[in-house]
Short mmCIF file of C-alpha atoms and ligand atoms in Angstrom, two decimals:
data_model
loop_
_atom_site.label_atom_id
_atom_site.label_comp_id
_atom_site.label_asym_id
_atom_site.label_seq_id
_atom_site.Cartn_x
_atom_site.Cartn_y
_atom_site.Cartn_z
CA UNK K 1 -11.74 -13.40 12.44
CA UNK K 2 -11.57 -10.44 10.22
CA UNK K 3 -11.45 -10.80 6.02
CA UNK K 4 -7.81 -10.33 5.92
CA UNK K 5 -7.61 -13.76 7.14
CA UNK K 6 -10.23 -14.84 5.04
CA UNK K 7 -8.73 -13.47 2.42
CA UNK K 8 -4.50 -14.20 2.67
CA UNK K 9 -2.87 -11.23 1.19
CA UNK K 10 -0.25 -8.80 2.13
CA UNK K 11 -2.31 -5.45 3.05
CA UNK K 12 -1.35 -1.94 1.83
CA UNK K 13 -1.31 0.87 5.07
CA UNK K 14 -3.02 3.67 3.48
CA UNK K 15 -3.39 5.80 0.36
CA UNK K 16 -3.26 9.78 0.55
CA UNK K 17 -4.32 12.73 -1.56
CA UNK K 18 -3.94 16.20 -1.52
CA UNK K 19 -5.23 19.46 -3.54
CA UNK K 20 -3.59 22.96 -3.32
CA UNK K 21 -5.81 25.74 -5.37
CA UNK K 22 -8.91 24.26 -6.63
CA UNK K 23 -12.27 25.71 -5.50
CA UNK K 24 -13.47 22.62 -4.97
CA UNK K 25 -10.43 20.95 -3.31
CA UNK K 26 -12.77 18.73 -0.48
CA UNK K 27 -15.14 17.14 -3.41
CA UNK K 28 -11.54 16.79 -5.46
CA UNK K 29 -9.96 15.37 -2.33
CA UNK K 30 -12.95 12.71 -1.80
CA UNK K 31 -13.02 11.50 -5.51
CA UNK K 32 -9.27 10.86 -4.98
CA UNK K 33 -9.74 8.96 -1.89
CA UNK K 34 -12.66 7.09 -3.34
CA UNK K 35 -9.85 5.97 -6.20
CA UNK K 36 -7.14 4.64 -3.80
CA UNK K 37 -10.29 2.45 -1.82
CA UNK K 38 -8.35 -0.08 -2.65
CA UNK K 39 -5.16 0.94 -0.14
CA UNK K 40 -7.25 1.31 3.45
CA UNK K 41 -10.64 0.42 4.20
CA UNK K 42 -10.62 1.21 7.99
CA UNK K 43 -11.09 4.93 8.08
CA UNK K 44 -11.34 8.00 5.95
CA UNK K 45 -10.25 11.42 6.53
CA UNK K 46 -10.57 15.17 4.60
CA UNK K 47 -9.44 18.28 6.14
CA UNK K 48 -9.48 21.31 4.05
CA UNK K 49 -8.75 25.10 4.76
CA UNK K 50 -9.50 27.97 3.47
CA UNK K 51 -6.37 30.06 4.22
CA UNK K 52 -8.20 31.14 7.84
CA UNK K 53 -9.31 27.48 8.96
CA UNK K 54 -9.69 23.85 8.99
CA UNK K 55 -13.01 22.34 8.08
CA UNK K 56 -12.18 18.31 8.45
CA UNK K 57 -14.24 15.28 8.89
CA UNK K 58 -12.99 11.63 9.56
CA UNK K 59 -15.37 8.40 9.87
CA UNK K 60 -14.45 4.62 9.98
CA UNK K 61 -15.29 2.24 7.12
CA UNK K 62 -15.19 2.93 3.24
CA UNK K 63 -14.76 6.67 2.10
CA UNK K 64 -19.06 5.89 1.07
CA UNK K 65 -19.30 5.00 4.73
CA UNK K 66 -17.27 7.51 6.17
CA UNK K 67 -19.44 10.34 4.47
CA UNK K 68 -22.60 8.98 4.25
CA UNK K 69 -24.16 11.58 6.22
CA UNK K 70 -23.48 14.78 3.89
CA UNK K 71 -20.32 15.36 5.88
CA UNK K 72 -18.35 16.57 3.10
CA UNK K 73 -21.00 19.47 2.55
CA UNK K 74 -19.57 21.18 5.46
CA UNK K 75 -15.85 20.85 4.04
CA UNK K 76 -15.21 23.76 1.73
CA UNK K 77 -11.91 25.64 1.12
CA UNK K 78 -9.47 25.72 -1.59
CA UNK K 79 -6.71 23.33 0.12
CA UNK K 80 -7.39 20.25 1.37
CA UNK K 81 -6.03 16.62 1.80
CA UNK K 82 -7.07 13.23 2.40
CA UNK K 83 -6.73 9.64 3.50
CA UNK K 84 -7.38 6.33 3.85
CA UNK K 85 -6.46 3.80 6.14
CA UNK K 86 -5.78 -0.02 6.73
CA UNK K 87 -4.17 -0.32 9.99
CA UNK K 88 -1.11 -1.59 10.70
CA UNK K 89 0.79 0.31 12.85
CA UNK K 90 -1.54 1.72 15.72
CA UNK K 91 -5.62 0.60 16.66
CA UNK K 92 -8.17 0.94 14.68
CA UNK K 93 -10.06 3.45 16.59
CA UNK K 94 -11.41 6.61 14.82
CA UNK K 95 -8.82 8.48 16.86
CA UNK K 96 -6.42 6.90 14.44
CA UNK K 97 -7.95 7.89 11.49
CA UNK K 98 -6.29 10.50 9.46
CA UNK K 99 -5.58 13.15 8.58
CA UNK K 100 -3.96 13.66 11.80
CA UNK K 101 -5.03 17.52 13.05
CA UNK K 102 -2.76 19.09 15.69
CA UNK K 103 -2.84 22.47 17.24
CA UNK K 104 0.97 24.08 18.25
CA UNK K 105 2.11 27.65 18.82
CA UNK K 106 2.60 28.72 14.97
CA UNK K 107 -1.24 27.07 13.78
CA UNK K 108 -2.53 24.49 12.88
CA UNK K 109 -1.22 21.10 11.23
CA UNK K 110 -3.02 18.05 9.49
CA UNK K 111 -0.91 15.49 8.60
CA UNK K 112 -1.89 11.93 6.18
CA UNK K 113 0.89 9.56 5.70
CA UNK K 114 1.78 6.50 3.97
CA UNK K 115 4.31 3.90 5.41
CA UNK K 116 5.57 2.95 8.30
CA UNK K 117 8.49 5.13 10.73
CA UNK K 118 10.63 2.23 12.03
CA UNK K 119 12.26 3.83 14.89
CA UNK K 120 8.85 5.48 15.85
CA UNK K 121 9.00 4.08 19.51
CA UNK K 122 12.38 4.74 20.28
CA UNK K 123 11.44 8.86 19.27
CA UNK K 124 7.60 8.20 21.19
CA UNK K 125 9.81 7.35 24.18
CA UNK K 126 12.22 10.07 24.13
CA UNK K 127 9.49 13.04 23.68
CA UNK K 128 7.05 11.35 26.25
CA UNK K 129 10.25 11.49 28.82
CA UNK K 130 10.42 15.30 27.33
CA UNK K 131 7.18 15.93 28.41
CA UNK K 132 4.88 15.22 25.16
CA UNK K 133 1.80 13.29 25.36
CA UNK K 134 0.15 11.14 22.63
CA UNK K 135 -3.50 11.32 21.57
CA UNK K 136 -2.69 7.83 19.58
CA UNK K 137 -1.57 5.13 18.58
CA UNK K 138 -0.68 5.84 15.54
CA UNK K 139 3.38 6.32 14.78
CA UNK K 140 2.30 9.19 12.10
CA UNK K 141 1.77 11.62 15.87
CA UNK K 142 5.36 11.13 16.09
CA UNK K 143 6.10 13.43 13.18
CA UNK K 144 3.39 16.17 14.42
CA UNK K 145 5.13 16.37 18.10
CA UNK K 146 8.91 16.26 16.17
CA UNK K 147 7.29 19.32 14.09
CA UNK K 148 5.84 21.16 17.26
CA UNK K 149 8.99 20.84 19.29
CA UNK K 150 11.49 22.08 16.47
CA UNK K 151 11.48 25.45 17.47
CA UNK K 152 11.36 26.23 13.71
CA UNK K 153 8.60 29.06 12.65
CA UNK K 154 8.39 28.20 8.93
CA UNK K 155 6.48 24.54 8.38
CA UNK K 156 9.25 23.31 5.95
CA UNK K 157 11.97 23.95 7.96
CA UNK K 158 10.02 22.32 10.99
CA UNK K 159 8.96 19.45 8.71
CA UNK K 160 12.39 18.92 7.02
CA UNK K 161 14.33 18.68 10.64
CA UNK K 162 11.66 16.92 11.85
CA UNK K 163 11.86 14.66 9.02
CA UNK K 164 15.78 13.96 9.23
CA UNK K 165 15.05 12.11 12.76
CA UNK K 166 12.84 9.74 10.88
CA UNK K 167 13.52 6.24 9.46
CA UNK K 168 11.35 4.12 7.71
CA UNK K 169 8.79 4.19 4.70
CA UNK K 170 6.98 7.62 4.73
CA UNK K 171 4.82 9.30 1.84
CA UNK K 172 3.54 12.31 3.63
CA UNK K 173 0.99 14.96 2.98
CA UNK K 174 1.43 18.13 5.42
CA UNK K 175 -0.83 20.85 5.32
CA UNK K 176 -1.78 24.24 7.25
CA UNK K 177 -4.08 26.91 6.78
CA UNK K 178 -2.14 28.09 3.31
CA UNK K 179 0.00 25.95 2.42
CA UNK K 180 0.47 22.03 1.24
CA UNK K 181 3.48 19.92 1.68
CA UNK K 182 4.63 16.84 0.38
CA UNK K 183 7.28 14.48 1.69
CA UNK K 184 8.81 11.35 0.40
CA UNK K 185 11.53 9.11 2.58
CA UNK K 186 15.04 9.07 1.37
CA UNK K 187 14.47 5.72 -0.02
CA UNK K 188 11.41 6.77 -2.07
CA UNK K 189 9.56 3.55 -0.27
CA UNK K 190 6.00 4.69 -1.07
CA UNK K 191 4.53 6.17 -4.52
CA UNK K 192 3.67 9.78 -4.46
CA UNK K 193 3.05 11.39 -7.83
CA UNK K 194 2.27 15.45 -8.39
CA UNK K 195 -0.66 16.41 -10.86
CA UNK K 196 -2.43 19.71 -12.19
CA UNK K 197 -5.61 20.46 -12.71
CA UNK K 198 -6.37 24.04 -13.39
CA UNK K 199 -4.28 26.24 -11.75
CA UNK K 200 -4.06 23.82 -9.17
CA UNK K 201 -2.18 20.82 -7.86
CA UNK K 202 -3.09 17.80 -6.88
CA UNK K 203 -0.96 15.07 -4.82
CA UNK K 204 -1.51 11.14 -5.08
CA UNK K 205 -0.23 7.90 -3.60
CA UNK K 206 -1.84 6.49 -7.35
CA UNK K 207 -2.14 8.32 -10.39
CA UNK K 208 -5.30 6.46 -11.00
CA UNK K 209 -6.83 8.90 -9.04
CA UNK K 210 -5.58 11.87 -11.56
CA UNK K 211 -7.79 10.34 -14.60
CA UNK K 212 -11.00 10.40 -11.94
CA UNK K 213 -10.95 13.88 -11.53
CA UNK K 214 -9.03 15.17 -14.95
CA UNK K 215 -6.02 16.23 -13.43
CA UNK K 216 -2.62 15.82 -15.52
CA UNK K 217 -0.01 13.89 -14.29
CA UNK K 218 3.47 15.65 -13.63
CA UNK K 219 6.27 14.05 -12.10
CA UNK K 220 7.21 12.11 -9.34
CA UNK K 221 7.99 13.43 -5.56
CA UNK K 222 11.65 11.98 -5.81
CA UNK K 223 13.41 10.16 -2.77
CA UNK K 224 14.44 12.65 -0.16
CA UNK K 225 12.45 15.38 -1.43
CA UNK K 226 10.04 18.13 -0.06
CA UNK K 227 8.14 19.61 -1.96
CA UNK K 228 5.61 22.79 -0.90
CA UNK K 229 3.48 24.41 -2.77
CA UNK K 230 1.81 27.89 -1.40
CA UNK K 231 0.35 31.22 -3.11
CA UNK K 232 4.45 31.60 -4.35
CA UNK K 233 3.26 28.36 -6.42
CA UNK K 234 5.71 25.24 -6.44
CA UNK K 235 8.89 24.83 -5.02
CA UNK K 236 10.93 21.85 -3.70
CA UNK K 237 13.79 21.36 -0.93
CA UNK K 238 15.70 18.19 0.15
CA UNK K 239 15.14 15.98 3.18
CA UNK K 240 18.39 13.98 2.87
CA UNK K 241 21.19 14.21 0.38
CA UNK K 242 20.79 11.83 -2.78
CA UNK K 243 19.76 8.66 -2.06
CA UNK K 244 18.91 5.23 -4.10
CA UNK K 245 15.74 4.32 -4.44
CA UNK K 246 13.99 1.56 -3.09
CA UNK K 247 10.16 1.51 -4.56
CA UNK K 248 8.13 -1.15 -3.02
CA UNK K 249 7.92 -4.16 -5.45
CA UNK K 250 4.96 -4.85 -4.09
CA UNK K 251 2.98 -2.10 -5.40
CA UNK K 252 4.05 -3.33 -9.19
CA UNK K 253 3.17 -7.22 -7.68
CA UNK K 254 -0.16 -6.70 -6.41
CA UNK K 255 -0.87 -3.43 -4.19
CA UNK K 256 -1.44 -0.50 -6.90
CA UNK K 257 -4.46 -0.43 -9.39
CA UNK K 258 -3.83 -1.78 -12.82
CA UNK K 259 -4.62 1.21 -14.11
CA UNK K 260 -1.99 3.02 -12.24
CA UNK K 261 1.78 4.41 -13.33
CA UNK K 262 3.75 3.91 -10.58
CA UNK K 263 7.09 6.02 -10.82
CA UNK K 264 6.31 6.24 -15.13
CA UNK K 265 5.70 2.68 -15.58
CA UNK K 266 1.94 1.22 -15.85
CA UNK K 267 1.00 -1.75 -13.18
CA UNK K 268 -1.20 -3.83 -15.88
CA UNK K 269 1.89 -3.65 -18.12
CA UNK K 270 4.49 -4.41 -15.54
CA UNK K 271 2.62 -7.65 -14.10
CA UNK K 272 1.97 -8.78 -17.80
CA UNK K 273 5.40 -8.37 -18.06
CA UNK K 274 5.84 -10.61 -14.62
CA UNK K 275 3.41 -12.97 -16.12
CA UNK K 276 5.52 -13.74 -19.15
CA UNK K 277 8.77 -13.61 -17.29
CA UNK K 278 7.00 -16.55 -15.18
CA UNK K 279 6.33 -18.24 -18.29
CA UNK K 280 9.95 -18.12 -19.43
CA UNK K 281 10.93 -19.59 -16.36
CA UNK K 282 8.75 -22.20 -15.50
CA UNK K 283 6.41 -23.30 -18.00
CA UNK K 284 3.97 -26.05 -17.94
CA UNK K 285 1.83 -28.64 -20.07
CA UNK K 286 -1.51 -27.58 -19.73
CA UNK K 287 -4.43 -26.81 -21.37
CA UNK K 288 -6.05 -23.40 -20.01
CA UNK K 289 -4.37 -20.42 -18.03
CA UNK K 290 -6.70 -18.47 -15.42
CA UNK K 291 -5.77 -15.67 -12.64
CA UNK K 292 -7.02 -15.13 -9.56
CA UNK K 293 -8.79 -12.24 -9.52
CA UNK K 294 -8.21 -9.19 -9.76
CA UNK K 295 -4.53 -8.57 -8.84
CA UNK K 296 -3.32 -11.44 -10.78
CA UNK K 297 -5.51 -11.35 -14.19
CA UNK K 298 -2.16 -8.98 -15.86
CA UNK K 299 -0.02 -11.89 -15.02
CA UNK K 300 -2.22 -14.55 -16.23
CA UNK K 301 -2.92 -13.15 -19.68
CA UNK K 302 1.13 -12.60 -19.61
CA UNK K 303 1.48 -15.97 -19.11
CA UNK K 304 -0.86 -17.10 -21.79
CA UNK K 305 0.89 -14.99 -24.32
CA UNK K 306 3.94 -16.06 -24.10
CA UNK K 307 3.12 -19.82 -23.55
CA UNK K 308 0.30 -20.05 -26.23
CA UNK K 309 -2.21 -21.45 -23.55
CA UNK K 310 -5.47 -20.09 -24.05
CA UNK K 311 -6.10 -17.77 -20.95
CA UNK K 312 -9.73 -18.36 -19.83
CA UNK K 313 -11.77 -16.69 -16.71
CA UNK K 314 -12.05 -19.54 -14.48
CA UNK K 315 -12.25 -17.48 -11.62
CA UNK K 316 -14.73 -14.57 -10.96
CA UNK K 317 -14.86 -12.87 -8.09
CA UNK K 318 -18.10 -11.49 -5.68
CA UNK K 319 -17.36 -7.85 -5.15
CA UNK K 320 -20.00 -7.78 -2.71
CA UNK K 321 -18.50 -9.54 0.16
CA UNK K 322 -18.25 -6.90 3.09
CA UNK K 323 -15.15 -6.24 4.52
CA UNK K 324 -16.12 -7.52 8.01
CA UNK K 325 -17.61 -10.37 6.51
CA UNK K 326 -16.69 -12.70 9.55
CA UNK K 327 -16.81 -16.79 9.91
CA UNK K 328 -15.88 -18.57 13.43
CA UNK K 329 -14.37 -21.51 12.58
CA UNK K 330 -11.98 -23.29 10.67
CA UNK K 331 -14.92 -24.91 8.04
CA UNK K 332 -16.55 -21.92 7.67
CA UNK K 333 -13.79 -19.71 6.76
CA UNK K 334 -12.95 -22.12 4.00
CA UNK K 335 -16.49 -21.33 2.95
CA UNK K 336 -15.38 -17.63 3.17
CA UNK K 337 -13.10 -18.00 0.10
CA UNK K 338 -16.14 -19.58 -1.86
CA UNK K 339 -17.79 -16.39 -1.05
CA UNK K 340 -15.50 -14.46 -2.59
CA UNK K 341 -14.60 -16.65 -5.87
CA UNK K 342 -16.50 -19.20 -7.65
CA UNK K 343 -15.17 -21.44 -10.25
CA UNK K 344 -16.33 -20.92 -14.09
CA UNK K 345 -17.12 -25.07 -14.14
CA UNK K 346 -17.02 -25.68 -17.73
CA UNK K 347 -13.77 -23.41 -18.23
CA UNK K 348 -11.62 -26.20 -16.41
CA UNK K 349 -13.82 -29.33 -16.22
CA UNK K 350 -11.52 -31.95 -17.66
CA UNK K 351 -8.29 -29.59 -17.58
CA UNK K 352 -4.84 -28.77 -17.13
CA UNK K 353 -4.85 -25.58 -15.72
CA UNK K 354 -2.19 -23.20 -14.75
CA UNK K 355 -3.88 -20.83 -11.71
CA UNK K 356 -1.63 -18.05 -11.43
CA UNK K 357 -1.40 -16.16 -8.46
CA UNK K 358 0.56 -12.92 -7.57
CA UNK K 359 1.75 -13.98 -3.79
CA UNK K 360 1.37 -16.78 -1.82
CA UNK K 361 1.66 -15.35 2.08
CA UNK K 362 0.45 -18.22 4.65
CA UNK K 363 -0.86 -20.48 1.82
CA UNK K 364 -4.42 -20.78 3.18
CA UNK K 365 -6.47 -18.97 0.62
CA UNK K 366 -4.29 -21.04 -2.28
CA UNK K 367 -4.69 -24.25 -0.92
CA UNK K 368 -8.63 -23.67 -1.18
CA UNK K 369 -8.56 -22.02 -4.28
CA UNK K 370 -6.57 -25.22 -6.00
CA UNK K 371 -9.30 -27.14 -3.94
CA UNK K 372 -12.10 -25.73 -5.85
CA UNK K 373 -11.15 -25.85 -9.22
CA UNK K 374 -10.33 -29.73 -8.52
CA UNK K 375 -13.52 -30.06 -7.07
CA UNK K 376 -15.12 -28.01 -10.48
CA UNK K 377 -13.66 -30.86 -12.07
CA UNK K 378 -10.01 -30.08 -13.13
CA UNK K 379 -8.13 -32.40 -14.05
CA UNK K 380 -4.40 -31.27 -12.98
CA UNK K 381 -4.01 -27.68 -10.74
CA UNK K 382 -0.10 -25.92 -11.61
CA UNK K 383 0.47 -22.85 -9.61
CA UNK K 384 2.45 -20.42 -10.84
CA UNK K 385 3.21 -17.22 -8.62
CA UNK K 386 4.23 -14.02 -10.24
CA UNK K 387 6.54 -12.80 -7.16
CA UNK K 388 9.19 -14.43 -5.29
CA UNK K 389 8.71 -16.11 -2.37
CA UNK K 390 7.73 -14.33 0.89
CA UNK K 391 10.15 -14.80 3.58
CA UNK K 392 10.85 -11.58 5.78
CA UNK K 393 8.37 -9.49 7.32
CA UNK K 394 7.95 -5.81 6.12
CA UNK K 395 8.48 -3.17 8.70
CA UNK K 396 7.61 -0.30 5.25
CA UNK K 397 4.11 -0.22 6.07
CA UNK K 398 2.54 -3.84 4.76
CA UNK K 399 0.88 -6.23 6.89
CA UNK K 400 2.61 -9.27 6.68
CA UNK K 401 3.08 -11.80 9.28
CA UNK K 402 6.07 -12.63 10.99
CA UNK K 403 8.41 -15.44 9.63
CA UNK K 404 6.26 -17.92 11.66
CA UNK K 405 3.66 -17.27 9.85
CA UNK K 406 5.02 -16.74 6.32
CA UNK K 407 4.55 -20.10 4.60
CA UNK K 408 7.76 -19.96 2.18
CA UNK K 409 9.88 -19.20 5.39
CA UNK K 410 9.13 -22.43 6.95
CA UNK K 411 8.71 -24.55 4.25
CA UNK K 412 10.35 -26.01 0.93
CA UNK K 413 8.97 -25.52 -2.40
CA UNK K 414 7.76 -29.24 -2.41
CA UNK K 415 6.16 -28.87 0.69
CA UNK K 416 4.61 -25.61 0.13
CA UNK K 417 3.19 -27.20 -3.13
CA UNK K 418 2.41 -30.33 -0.89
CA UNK K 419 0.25 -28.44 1.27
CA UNK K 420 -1.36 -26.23 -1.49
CA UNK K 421 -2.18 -29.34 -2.79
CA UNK K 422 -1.32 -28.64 -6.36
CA UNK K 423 0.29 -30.51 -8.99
CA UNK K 424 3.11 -28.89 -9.27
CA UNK K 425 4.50 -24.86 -7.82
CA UNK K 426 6.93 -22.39 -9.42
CA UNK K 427 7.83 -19.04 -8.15
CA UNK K 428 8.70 -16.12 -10.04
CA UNK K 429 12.72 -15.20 -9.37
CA UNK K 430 13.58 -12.18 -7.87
CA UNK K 431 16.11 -11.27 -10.81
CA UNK K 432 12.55 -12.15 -12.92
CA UNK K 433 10.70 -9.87 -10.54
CA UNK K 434 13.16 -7.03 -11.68
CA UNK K 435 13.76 -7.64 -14.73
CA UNK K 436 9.76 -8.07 -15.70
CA UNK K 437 8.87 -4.86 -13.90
CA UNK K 438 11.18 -3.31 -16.09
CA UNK K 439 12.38 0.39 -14.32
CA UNK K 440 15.36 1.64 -16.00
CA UNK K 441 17.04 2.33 -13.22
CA UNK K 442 21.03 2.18 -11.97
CA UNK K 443 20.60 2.02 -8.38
CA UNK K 444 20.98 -0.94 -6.22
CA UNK K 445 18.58 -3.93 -7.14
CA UNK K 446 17.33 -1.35 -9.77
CA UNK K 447 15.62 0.71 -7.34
CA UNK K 448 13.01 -1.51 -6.10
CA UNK K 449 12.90 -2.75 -2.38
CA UNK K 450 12.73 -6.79 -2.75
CA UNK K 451 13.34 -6.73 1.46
CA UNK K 452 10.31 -9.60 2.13
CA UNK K 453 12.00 -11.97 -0.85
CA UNK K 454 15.79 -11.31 0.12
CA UNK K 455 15.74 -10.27 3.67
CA UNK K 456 17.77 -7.10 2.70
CA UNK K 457 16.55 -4.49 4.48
CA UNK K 458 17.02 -0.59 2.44
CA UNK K 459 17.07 1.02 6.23
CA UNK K 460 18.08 0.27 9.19
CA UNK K 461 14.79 -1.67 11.42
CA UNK K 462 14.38 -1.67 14.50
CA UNK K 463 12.65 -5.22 15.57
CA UNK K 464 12.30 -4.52 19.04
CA UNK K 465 12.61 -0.85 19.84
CA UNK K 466 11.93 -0.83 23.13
CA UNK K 467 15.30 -3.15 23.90
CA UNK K 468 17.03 -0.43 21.69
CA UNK K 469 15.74 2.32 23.65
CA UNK K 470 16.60 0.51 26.98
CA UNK K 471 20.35 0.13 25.64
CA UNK K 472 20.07 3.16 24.81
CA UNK K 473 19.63 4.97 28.18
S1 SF4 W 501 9.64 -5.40 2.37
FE1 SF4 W 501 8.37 -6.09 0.61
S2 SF4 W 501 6.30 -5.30 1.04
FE2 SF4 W 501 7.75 -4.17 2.37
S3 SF4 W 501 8.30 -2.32 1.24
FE3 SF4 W 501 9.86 -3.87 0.74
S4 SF4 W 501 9.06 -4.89 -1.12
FE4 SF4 W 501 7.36 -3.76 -0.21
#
């Protein structure tokens, strides 16, 4: 029973960083990685080069973990990029890890990606009937073989062809001995900002990593765009033609840090934002407000604001429960939660309290959380989620269940509160959701993907590829 299940959240794929001109690109590379923790915890990857070379190393666990031995001592070179993973798409085997590092007839290629390709089997398929065999399971090799196969000498032009077969969520970090490039899907799915530092540049799935390492923030990779950057400095070509964006929502919800600007607009600010937007639309009698730590403290102090309700810490959170903290069985796990939080007592002894949470995905971890804080003494328990409800799976690159075992897909509101045993639920609407995230934006659902609330899917998906491939043939 891993922590994920102890712990009943959606899960982010992977974060990725790059650096292009810094002498100390690998030490740059592993602060940044170190910053996006929070996106992968599997396995950690750097490869660098030094315009002859790659010098890479790749270990399992946290980035600490991963390069606890010195590794990154032996990394040096002015290029480099990095990653880290949670699996979702492929084993979790260090063969998965990433960066990805592939030998073909014009060099070498190390690839870290974000997201998820949803038509990667039906392309596996076709180049393994070509001939082309896969060193894993991961759907990012997919991309490598389309780039070794192109026939194309220059890496953009192999990686933009390669690129147009693709479908899905894909923030991508390409690199070879001299050169960096950046990729973003058509539907800008994934974050990827561009930084300097020095002379430099510096690529990011979070601009929280920027401030670690001093690097200025830029712009955005846009949808559809490629951007490489080389010794002839910075220059960008197109993927696709223009498309709308689709930004996952769920980085504003609950993926990216707080201290993050996705696409120009802060995540703290944006799930305040959610937070009073939540209070507009379903407020409550109650006497304290408290957020479930730490994705959903923004919200909660949003909520407080705007309804007057003191917000208090009634929840605080053990950082120091491993990731493979594991429990056998059913009373244990509930014991796992307590692990993780424990209830300030004399914060809701005696109270109303609202507990607001960002997501509520099979309703486990909720229905103990309410449990504790009744059995701290509270005197009523109103959940208030700052997201719509969860009812489609993501095929972008997030680990959610299928419908079966998303709670709000099989049951109503009163039952979901029902079996979250709280006093009373409220969701979050989705036209809350966009208008408290706030992007100024004139594309459809203003340029957020809200797929897993509305079942409306920005790209085509493939749910079983293998029947597509067999009609296919
Ligand atoms: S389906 Fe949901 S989790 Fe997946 S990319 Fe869209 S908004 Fe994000």
């Amino acid at each position: 029973m891993s922590n994920e299940v102890i712990w009943d959240k959606l899960n982010e794929e992977c974060g990725i960083f790059g650096v292009y001109g810094h002498p100390d690109a690998p030490q740059l590379s592993y602060y940044g990685i170190h910053s996006l923790q929070h996106r992968g915890q599997e396995s950690a990857g750097i490869c660098a080069a030094d315009g002859k070379q790659f010098k890479y190393h790749r270990g399992m666990g946290l980035v600490t973990e991963a390069f606890g031995n010195n590794e990154l001592e032996q990394i040096d070179g002015h290029l480099a990029i990095g990653h880290v993973r949670y699996t979702t798409a492929g084993n979790r085997k260090l063969e998965d890890a990433q960066p990805l590092i592939f030998k073909y007839s014009a060099g070498n290629l190390a690839l870290a990606h974000n997201g998820n390709i949803v038509n990667a089997k039906q392309i596996k398929h076709q180049l393994e009937r070509q001939g082309s065999i896969f060193q894993t399971t991961s759907d990012t090799e997919v991309i490598a073989h389309l780039i070794a196969r192109s026939g194309y000498e220059r890496i953009e032009d192999a990686a933009r062809e390669s690129l147009r077969m693709i479908k899905g969520a894909y923030a991508l970090l390409i690199m070879t001995e001299n050169k960096l490039i950046a990729a973003l899907d058509p539907n800008g799915l994934r974050p990827l900002s561009i930084g300097t530092i020095g002379d430099g540049y510096v690529l990011s799935s979070e601009t929280c990593a920027f401030d670690v390492i001093g690097a200025e923030y830029l712009r955005e990779v846009q949808p559809g765009e490629l951007v490489i950057i080389d010794e002839h400095g910075i220059h960008s070509e197109r993927i696709s033609g223009p498309t709308p964006r689709a930004i996952c929502s769920f980085e504003y919800i609950y993926f990216a840090r707080p201290d993050s600007d996705i696409d120009q607009i802060n995540v703290h600010q944006a799930r305040k934002q959610l937070g009073r937007q939540l209070a507009l639309e379903a407020p409550v009698e109650a006497d304290v407000v408290t957020g479930v730590p730490d994705s959903s403290i923004s919200a909660a102090i949003g909520y407080a604001e705007a309804t007057g309700i003191p917000y208090e810490l009634g929840l605080i959170k053990n950082r120091y429960v491993g990731r493979t903290f594991i429990q056998p069985s059913q009373e244990l796990r509930a014991q796992g939660v307590r692990m993780k939080l424990s209830v300030v007592r004399k914060v809701v002894e005696g109270k109303r309290v609202v507990m607001i949470d960002d997501s509520i995905v099979r309703g486990t971890t909720c229905n103990r959380i309410v449990r504790m804080l009744r059995e701290a003494g509270a005197k009523e328990v109103h959940v208030r989620i700052s997201s719509p409800p969860v009812k489609n799976p993501c095929f972008y690159g997030i680990d959610t269940s299928d419908r079966e075992g998303l709670i709000a897909a099989q049951k109503t509101l009163d039952q979901m509160c029902e079996y979250i045993g709280a006093d009373s639920l409220a969701f979050l609407s989705v036209e809350g959701l966009v208008e408290g995230i706030g992007r100024d934006d004139l594309n459809p659902n203003r340029g957020h993907c809200l797929a897993c609330f509305t079942g409306q899917y920005p790209t085509e998906i493939y749910e079983d590829a293998d029947d597509q491939y067999a009609s296919l043939v």
